[in-house]
Coordinates of C-alpha atoms in Angstrom, one line a residue:
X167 CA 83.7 85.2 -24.6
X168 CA 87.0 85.6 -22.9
X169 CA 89.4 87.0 -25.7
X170 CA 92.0 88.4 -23.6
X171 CA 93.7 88.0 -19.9
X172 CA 96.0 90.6 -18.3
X173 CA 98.0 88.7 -15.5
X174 CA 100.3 90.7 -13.1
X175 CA 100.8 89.0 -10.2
X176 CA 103.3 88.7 -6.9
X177 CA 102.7 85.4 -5.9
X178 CA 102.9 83.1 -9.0
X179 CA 101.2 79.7 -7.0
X180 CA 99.9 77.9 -10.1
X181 CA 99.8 80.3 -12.8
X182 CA 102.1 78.6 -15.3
X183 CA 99.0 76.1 -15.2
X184 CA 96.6 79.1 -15.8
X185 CA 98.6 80.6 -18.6
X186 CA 99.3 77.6 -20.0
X187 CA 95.4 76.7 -20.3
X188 CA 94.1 79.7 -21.1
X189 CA 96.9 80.1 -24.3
X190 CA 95.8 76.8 -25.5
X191 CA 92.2 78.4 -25.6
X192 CA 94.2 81.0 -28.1
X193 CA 93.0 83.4 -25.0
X194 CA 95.8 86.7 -25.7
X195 CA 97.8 87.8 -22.5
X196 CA 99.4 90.7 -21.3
X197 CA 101.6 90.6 -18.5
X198 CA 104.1 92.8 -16.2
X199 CA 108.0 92.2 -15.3
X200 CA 108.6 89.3 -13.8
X201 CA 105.4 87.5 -14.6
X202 CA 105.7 88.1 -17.8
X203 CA 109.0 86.7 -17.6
X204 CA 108.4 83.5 -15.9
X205 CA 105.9 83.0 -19.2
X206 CA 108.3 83.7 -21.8
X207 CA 110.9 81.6 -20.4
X208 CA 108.3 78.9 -20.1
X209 CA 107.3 79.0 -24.1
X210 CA 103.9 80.6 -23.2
X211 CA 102.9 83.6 -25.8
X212 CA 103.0 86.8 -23.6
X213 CA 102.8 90.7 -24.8
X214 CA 104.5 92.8 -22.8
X215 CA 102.4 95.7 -21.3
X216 CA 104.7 98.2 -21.6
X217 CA 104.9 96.8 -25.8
X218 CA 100.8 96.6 -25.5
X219 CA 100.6 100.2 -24.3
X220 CA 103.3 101.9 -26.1
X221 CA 104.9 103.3 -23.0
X222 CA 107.6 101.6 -20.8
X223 CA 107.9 100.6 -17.4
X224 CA 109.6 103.4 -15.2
X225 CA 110.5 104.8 -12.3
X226 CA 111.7 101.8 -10.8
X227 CA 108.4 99.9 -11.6
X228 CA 106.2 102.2 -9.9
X229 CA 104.3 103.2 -12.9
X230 CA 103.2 100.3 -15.1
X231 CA 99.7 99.1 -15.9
X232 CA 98.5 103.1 -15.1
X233 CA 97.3 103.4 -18.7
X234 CA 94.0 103.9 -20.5
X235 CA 94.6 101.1 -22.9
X236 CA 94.9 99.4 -19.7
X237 CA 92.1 100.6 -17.5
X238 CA 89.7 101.6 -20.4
X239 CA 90.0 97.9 -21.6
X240 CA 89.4 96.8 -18.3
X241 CA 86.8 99.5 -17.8
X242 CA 84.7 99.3 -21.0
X243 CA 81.0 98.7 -21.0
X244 CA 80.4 96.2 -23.8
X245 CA 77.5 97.5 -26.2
X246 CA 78.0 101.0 -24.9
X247 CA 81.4 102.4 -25.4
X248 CA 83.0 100.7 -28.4
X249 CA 83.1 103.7 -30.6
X250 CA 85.4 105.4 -28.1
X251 CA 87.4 102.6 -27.5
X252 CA 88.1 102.4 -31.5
X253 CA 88.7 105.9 -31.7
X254 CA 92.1 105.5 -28.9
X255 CA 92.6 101.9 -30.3
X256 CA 91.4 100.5 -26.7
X257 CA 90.8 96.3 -26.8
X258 CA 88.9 94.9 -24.5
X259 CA 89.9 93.5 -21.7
X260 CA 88.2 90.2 -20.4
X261 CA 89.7 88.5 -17.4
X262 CA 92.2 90.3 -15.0
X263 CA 94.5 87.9 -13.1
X264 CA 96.4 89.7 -10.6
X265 CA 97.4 89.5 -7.0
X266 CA 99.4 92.2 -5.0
X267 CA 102.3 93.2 -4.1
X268 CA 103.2 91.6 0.2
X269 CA 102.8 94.8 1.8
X270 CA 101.6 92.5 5.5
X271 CA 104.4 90.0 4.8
X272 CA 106.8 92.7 4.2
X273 CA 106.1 94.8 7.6
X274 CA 105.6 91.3 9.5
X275 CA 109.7 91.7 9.3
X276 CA 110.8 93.5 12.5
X277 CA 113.8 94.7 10.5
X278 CA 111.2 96.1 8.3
X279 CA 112.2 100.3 7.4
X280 CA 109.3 102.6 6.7
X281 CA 111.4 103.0 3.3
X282 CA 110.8 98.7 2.1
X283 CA 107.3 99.3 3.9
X284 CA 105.8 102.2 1.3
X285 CA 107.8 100.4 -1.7
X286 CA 105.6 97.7 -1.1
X287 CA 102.1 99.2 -1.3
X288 CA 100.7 98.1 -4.4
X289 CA 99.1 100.9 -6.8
X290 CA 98.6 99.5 -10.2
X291 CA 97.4 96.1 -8.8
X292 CA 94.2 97.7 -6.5
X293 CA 93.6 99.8 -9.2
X294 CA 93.4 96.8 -11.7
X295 CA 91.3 95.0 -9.4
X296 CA 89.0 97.7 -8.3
X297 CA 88.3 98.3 -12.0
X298 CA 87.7 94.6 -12.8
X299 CA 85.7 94.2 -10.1
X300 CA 83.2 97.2 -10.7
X301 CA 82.7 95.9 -14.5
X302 CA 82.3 92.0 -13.2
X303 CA 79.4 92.2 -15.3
X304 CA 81.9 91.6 -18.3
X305 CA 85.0 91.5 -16.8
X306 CA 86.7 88.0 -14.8
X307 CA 88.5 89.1 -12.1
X308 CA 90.7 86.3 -9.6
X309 CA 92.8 87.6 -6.9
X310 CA 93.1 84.2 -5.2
X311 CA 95.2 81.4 -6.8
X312 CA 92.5 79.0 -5.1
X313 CA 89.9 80.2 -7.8
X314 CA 92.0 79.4 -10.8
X315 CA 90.6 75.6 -11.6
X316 CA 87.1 76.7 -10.9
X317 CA 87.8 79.5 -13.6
X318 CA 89.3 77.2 -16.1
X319 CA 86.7 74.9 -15.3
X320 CA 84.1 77.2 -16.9
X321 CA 86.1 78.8 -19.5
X322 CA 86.6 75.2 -21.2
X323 CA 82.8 74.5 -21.0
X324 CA 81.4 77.7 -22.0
X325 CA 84.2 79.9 -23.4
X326 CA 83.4 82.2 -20.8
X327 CA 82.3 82.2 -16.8
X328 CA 79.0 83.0 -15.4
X329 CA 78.2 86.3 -14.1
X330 CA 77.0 84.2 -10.8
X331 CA 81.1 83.2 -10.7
X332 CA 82.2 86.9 -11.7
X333 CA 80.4 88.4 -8.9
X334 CA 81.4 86.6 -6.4
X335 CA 84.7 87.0 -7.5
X336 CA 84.3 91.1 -7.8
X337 CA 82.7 90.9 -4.0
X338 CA 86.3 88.5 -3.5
X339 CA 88.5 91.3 -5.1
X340 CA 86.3 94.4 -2.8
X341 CA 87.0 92.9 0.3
X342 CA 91.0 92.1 -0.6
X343 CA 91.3 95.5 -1.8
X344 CA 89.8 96.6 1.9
X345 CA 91.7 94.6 4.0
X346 CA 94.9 95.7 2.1
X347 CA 94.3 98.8 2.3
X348 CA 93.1 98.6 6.1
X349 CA 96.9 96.9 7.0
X350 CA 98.7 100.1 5.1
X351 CA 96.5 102.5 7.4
X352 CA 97.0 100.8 10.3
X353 CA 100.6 100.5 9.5
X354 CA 101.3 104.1 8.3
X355 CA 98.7 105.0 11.8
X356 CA 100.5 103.7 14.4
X357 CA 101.3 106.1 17.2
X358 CA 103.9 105.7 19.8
X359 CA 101.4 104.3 21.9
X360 CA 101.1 101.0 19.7
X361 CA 97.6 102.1 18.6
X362 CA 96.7 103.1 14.8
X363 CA 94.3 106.5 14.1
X364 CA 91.9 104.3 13.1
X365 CA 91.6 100.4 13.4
X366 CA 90.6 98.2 10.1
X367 CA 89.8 94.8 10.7
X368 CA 88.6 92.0 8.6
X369 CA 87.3 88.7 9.5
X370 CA 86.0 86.1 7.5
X371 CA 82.3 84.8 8.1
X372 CA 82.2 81.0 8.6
X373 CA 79.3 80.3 10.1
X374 CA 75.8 81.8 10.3
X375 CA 73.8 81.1 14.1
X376 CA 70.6 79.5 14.4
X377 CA 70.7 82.9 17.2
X378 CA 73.2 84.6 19.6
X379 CA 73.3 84.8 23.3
X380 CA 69.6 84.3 23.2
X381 CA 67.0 83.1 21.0
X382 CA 65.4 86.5 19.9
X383 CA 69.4 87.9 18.8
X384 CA 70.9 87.3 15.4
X385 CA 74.5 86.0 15.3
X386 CA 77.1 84.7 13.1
X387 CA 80.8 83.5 13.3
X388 CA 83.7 85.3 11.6
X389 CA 87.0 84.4 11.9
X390 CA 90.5 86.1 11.0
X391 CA 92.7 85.9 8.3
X392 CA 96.1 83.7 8.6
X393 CA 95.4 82.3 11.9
X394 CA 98.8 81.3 13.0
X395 CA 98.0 79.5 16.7
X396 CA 95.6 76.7 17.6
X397 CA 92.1 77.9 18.7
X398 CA 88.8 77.1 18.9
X399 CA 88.6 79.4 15.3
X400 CA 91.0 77.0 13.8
X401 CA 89.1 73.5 15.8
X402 CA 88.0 70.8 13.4
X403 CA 84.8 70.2 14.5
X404 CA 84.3 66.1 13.4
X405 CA 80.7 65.3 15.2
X406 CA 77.6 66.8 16.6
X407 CA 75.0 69.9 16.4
X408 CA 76.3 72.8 15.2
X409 CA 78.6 75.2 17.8
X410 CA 75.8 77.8 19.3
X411 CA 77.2 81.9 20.2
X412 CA 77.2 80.7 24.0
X413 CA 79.7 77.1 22.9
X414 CA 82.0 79.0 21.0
X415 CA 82.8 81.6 23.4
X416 CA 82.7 79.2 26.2
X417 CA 85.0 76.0 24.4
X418 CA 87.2 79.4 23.9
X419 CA 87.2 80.2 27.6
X420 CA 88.1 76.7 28.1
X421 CA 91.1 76.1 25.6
X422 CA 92.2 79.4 26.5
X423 CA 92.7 78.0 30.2
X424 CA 93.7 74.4 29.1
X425 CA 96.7 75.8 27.3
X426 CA 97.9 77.3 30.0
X427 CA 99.3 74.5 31.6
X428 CA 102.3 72.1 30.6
X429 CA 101.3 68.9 32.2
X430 CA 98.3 66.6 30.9
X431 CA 95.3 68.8 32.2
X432 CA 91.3 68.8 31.8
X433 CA 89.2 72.4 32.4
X434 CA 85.6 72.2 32.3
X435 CA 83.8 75.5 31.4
X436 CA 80.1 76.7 32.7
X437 CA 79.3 80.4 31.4
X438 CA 82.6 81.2 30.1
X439 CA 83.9 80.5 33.7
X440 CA 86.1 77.5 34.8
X441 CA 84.0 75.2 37.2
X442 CA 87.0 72.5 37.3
X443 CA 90.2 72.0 36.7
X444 CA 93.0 69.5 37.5
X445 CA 96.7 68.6 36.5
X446 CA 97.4 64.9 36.7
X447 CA 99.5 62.4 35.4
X448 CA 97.1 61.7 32.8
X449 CA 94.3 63.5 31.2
X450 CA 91.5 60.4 32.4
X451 CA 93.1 61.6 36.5
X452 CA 92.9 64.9 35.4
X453 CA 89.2 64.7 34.2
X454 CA 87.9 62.7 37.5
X455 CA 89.6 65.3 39.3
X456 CA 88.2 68.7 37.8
X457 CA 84.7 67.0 37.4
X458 CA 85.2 66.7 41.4
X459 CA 84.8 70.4 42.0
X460 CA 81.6 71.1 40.9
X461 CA 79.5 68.1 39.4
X462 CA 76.7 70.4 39.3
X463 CA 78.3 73.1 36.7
X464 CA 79.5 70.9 34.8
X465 CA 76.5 69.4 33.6
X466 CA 75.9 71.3 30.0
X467 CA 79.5 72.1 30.5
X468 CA 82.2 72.3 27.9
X469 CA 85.2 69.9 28.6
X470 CA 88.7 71.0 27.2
X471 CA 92.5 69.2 27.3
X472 CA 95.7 69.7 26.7
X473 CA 96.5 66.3 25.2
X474 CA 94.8 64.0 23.0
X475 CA 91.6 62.5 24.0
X476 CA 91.9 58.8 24.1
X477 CA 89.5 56.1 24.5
X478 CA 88.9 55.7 28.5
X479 CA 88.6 59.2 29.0
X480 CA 85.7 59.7 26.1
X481 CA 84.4 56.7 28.1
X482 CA 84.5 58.5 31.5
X483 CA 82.7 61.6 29.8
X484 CA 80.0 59.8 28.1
X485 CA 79.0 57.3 31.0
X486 CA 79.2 60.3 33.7
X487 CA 77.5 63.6 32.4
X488 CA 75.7 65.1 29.6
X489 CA 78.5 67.7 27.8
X490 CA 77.8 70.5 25.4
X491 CA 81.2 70.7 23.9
X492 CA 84.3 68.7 23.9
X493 CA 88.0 70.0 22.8
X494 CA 91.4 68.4 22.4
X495 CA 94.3 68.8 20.1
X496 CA 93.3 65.4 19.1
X497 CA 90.9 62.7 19.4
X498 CA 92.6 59.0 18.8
X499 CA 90.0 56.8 16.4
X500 CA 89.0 54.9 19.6
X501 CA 87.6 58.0 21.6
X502 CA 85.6 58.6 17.8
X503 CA 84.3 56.1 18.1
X504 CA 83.2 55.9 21.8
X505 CA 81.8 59.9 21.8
X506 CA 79.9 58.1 18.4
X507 CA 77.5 56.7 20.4
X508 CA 76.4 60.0 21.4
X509 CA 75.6 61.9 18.3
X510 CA 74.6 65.8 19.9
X511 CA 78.0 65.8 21.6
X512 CA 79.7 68.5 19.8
X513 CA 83.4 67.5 19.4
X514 CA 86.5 69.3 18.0
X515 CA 90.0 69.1 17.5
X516 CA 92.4 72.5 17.4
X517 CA 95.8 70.7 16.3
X518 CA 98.1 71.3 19.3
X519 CA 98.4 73.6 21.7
X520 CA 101.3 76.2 22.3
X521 CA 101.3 79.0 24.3
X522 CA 99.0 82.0 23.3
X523 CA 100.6 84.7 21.3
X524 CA 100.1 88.4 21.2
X525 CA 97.3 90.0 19.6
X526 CA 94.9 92.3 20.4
X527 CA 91.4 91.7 23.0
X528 CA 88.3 93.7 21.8
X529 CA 85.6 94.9 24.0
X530 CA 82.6 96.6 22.5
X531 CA 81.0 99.2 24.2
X532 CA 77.7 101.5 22.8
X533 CA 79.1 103.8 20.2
X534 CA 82.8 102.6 20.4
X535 CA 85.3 100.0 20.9
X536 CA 87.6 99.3 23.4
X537 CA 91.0 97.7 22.2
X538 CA 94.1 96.2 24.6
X539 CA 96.9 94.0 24.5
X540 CA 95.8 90.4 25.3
X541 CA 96.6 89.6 28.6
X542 CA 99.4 87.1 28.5
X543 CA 101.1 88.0 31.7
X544 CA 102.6 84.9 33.3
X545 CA 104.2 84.5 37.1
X546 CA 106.6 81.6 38.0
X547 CA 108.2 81.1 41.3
X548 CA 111.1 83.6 40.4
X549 CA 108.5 86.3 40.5
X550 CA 106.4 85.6 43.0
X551 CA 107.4 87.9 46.6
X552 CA 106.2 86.6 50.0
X553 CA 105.5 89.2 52.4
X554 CA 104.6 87.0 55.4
X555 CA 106.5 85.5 58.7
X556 CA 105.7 82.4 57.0
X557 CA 107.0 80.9 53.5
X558 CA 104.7 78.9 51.1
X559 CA 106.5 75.5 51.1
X560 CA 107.4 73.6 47.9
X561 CA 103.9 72.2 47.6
X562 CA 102.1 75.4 48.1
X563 CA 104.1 77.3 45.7
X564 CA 103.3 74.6 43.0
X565 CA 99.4 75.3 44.0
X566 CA 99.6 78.4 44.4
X567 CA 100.6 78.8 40.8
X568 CA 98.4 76.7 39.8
X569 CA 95.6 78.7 40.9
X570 CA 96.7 81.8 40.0
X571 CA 96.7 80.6 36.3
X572 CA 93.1 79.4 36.8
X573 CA 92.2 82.8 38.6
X574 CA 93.4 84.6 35.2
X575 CA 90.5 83.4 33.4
X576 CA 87.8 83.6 36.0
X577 CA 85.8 86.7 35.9
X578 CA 86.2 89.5 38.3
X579 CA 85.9 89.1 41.3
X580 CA 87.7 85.6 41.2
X581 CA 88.4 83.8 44.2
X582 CA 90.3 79.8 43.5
X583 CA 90.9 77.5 45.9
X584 CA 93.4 74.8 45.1
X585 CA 94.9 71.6 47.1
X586 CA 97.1 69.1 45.3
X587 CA 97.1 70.9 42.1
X588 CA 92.9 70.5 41.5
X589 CA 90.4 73.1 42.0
X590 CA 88.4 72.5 45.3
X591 CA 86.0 75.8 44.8
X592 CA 85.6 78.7 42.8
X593 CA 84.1 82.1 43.1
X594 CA 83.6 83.7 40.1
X595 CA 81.8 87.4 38.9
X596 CA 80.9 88.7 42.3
X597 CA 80.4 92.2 42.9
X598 CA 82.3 92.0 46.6
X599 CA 85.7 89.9 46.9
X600 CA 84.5 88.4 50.2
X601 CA 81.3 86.8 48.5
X602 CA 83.7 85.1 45.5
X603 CA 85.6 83.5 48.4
X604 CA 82.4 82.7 50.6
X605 CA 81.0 81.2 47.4
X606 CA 84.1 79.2 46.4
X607 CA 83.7 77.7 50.0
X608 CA 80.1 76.9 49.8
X609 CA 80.7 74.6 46.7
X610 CA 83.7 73.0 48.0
X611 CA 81.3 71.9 50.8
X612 CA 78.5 71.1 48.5
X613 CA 80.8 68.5 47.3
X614 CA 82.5 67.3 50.1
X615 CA 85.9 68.7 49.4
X616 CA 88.1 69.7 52.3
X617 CA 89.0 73.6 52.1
X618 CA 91.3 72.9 55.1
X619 CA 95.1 73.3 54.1
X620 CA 94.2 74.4 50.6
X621 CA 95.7 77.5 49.2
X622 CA 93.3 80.5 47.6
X623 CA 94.1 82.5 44.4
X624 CA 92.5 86.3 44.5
X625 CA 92.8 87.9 41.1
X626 CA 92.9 91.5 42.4
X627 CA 94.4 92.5 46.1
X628 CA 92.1 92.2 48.9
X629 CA 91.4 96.1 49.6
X630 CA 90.6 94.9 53.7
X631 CA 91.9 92.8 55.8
X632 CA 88.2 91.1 56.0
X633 CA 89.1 88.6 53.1
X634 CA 92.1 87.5 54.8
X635 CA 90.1 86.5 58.3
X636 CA 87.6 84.9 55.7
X637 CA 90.1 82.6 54.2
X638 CA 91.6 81.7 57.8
X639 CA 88.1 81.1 59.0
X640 CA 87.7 78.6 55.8
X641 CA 91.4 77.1 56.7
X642 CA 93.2 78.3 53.8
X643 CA 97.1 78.1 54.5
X644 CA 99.1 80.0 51.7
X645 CA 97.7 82.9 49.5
X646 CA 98.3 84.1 46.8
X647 CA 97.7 87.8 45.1
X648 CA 98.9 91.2 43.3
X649 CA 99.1 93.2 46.6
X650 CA 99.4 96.5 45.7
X651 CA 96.4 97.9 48.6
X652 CA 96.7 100.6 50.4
X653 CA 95.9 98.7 53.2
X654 CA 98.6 95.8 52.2
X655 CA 100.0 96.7 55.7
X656 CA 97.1 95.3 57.2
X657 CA 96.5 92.0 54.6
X658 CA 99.8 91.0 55.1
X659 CA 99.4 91.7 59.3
X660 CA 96.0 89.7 58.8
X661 CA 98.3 87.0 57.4
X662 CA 100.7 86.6 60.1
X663 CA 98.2 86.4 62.7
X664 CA 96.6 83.5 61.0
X665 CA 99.8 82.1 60.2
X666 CA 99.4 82.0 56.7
X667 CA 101.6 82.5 54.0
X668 CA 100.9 84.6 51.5
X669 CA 102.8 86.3 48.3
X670 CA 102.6 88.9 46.1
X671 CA 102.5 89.0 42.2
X672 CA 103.1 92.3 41.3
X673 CA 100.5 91.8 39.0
X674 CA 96.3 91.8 38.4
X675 CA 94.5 89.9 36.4
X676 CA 90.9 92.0 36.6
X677 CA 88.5 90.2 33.5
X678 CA 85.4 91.6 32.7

């Protein structure tokens, strides 16, 4: 039987309802400062800890609940130690309420000092927990104000909870404690090079995989805390089989892209590499447009907007192709229905887009890990230098931007050609630069798409001046790359003979 609560807690989110309840279950309940507080003032019978323990709060708060009546009631294993608990006048303890103090939220404050940043780690609260959590075999312990109902649920029906409920609870508490702990090391860790000693991370398992890349791997899909940004880990998904390893990492490949752009724009997404993409007036143009591309790829492809999916465009995707996966911030009640019709279709929607935000790209490699900013470099016409006899004219700048957004998030070697603002081929993952562009020209003609007067992205400089004659030969106009060769003298000569017209980004966007 519950008998007695302690309940310290920063964020007080519904526990006037728990106290409340568990007092008219004459449950006793200690409580800290300000909690205690908000109780009293609320009519709710509260006992001070510091009245509880004989020994008052000091040194400015720091030192509070660090007390064997405290941790040895917490502590106690019932039919074992009850002769030594009478001999200190120790009560049980029988469900711990407490949450901690907002260490993350504190040092998410740029104008956060070192000074607010270590008055905020919590010390009585983890200890609390850690000791409720270890005796969960008679001790309740909730750190999350989401498991109060399901608590009170049980208490009025038994008197007590389960010890199914308290260990899963415990195992809640454990991996709080951790991931607190992990942000105050990685906080305190951080060198001048942005970079912590050690790196803690914690993500949340949502989903377990029927397998991974391939059938004969294990896989499952974790997700991190407080996402704060649209993503394919946020995505509703509303209809269809369950997201595979291979959809989730290729819808994010494809929302990744999608969001890159501000007018209405479709990317479709074959083995985590773009095989079409257009910017139109609407999403249905942009659709017809980057399924032009490549028909071929995107059969089992993975289709992905920027704006909401309505009805004639569902219809497009239905009656054309057979699709894996398709994304949108939205999907109007019409397109439901229409995409319906075609139960296996997996379909989500990731609430809308903005641009990405910072965070960190992981990269796993045999014994370590390789961690670096997430590449959110961007180039407008302001930065973009030409270094040829000729200039890019209005049009060609607006396409040449265009594909170098697309280039971003085509793996290395990447080679885009671009007309009017839709991809006409793309080489992608080739060993030799040359090939990417060869290939991006063999399925523009495999579709019938004129290369002549198009424009080609390059994600990387061209190290000879061999590309360059290669694009001329396939009647690209305007290029556009990072420069940065030794050999630029001779690109940018390569250019002029060819009269193309060809700019430099300052900037690479190599992706592995």
């Amino acid at each position: 039987m519950i008998n007695r609560a302690l309940i310290s807690v920063s964020d007080k989110t519904g526990i006037l309802e728990l106290a409340q309840f568990l007092a008219s279950k004459n449950i006793e309940i200690l409580s800290t400062g300000g909690t205690a507080k908000l109780l009293a003032d609320n009519n709710i019978p509260v006992i001070e800890v510091s009245d509880y323990t004989g020994f008052p709060e000091m040194m400015a708060g720091r030192v509070k609940t660090l007390n064997p009546k405290i941790h040895g009631g917490i502590l106690a294993r019932r039919g074992l130690d009850e002769a030594v608990m009478a001999e200190n006048d120790i009560n049980p303890i029988d469900l711990v309420v407490v949450n901690l103090y907002p260490f993350q939220a504190t040092i998410a404050n740029p104008d956060c000092t070192l000074e607010e940043a270590i008055e905020n780690i919590d010390i009585g609260g983890p200890a609390m927990l850690r000791s409720s959590a270890k005796n969960h075999a008679s001790v309740t312990v909730i750190v999350d104000s989401a498991d109060y109902q399901s608590v009170m649920d049980e208490i009025n029906e038994n008197g007590e909870t389960t010890l199914e409920t308290r260990t899963r609870l415990a195992l809640k508490t454990f991996e709080h404690t951790a991931q607190y702990d992990g942000a105050i090391a990685n906080y305190l860790g951080k060198g001048e090079d942005g970079f912590s000693n050690t790196m803690n991370l914690q993500f949340n398992k949502v989903q377990s995989m029927r397998y991974g890349e391939n059938p004969h791997q294990n896989a499952a899909f974790y997700v991190e805390n407080n996402i704060t940004e649209a993503c394919v880990a946020s995505s509703t998904q509303f209809q269809g089989k369950e997201m595979s390893y291979n959809n989730m990492a290729d819808a994010d490949a494809a929302l990744e892209c999608v969001r890159s752009f501000d007018e209405p724009a479709c990317v479709i997404v074959k083995h985590a590499n773009p095989c079409g993409v257009a910017v139109r007036g609407s999403i249905f143009d942009a659709y017809n447009d980057a399924f032009k591309t490549d028909p071929t790829s995107a059969f089992g492809g993975i289709i992905a907007f920027n704006r909401n999916l309505d009805k004639k465009t569902a219809e497009a995707i239905i009656e054309r192709q057979f699709v894996e996966v398709i994304i949108a911030p939205h999907v109007d009640d019409e397109a439901k229905v229409v995409l319906s019709a075609k139960q296996n279709v997996r379909a989500l929607e990731c609430g809308d887009l903005s641009k990405a935000q910072p965070s960190l790209d992981y990269k796993r490699v045999t014994g370590g890990l390789l961690i670096q900013d997430k590449d959110l470099g961007v180039i407008t016409k302001d930065d973009i230098n030409c270094v040829s006899d000729i200039a890019p004219t209005d049009e060609q700048i607006e396409d040449l931007l265009f594909a170098w957004k697309v280039a971003k998030t085509v793996k290395s070697n990447a080679i885009v050609y671009v007309k009017n603002k839709m991809t006409i081929g793309v080489g992608a993952g080739q060993m030799s630069r040359v090939y990417s562009a060869k290939i991006a020209g063999i399925k523009a003609a495999d579709e019938g798409l004129v290369v002549e007067g198009s424009v080609m992205a390059s994600d990387a400089f061209f190290p000879f001046r061999d590309g360059i004659d290669a694009a001329a030969e396939a009647g690209i106009k305007a290029i556009i790359q990072p420069g940065g060769s030794m050999r630029d003298d001779e690109t940018i000569a390569a250019a002029n003979e060819h009269k193309i017209a060809m700019v430099f980004t300052g900037m690479r966007h190599f992706k592995h």
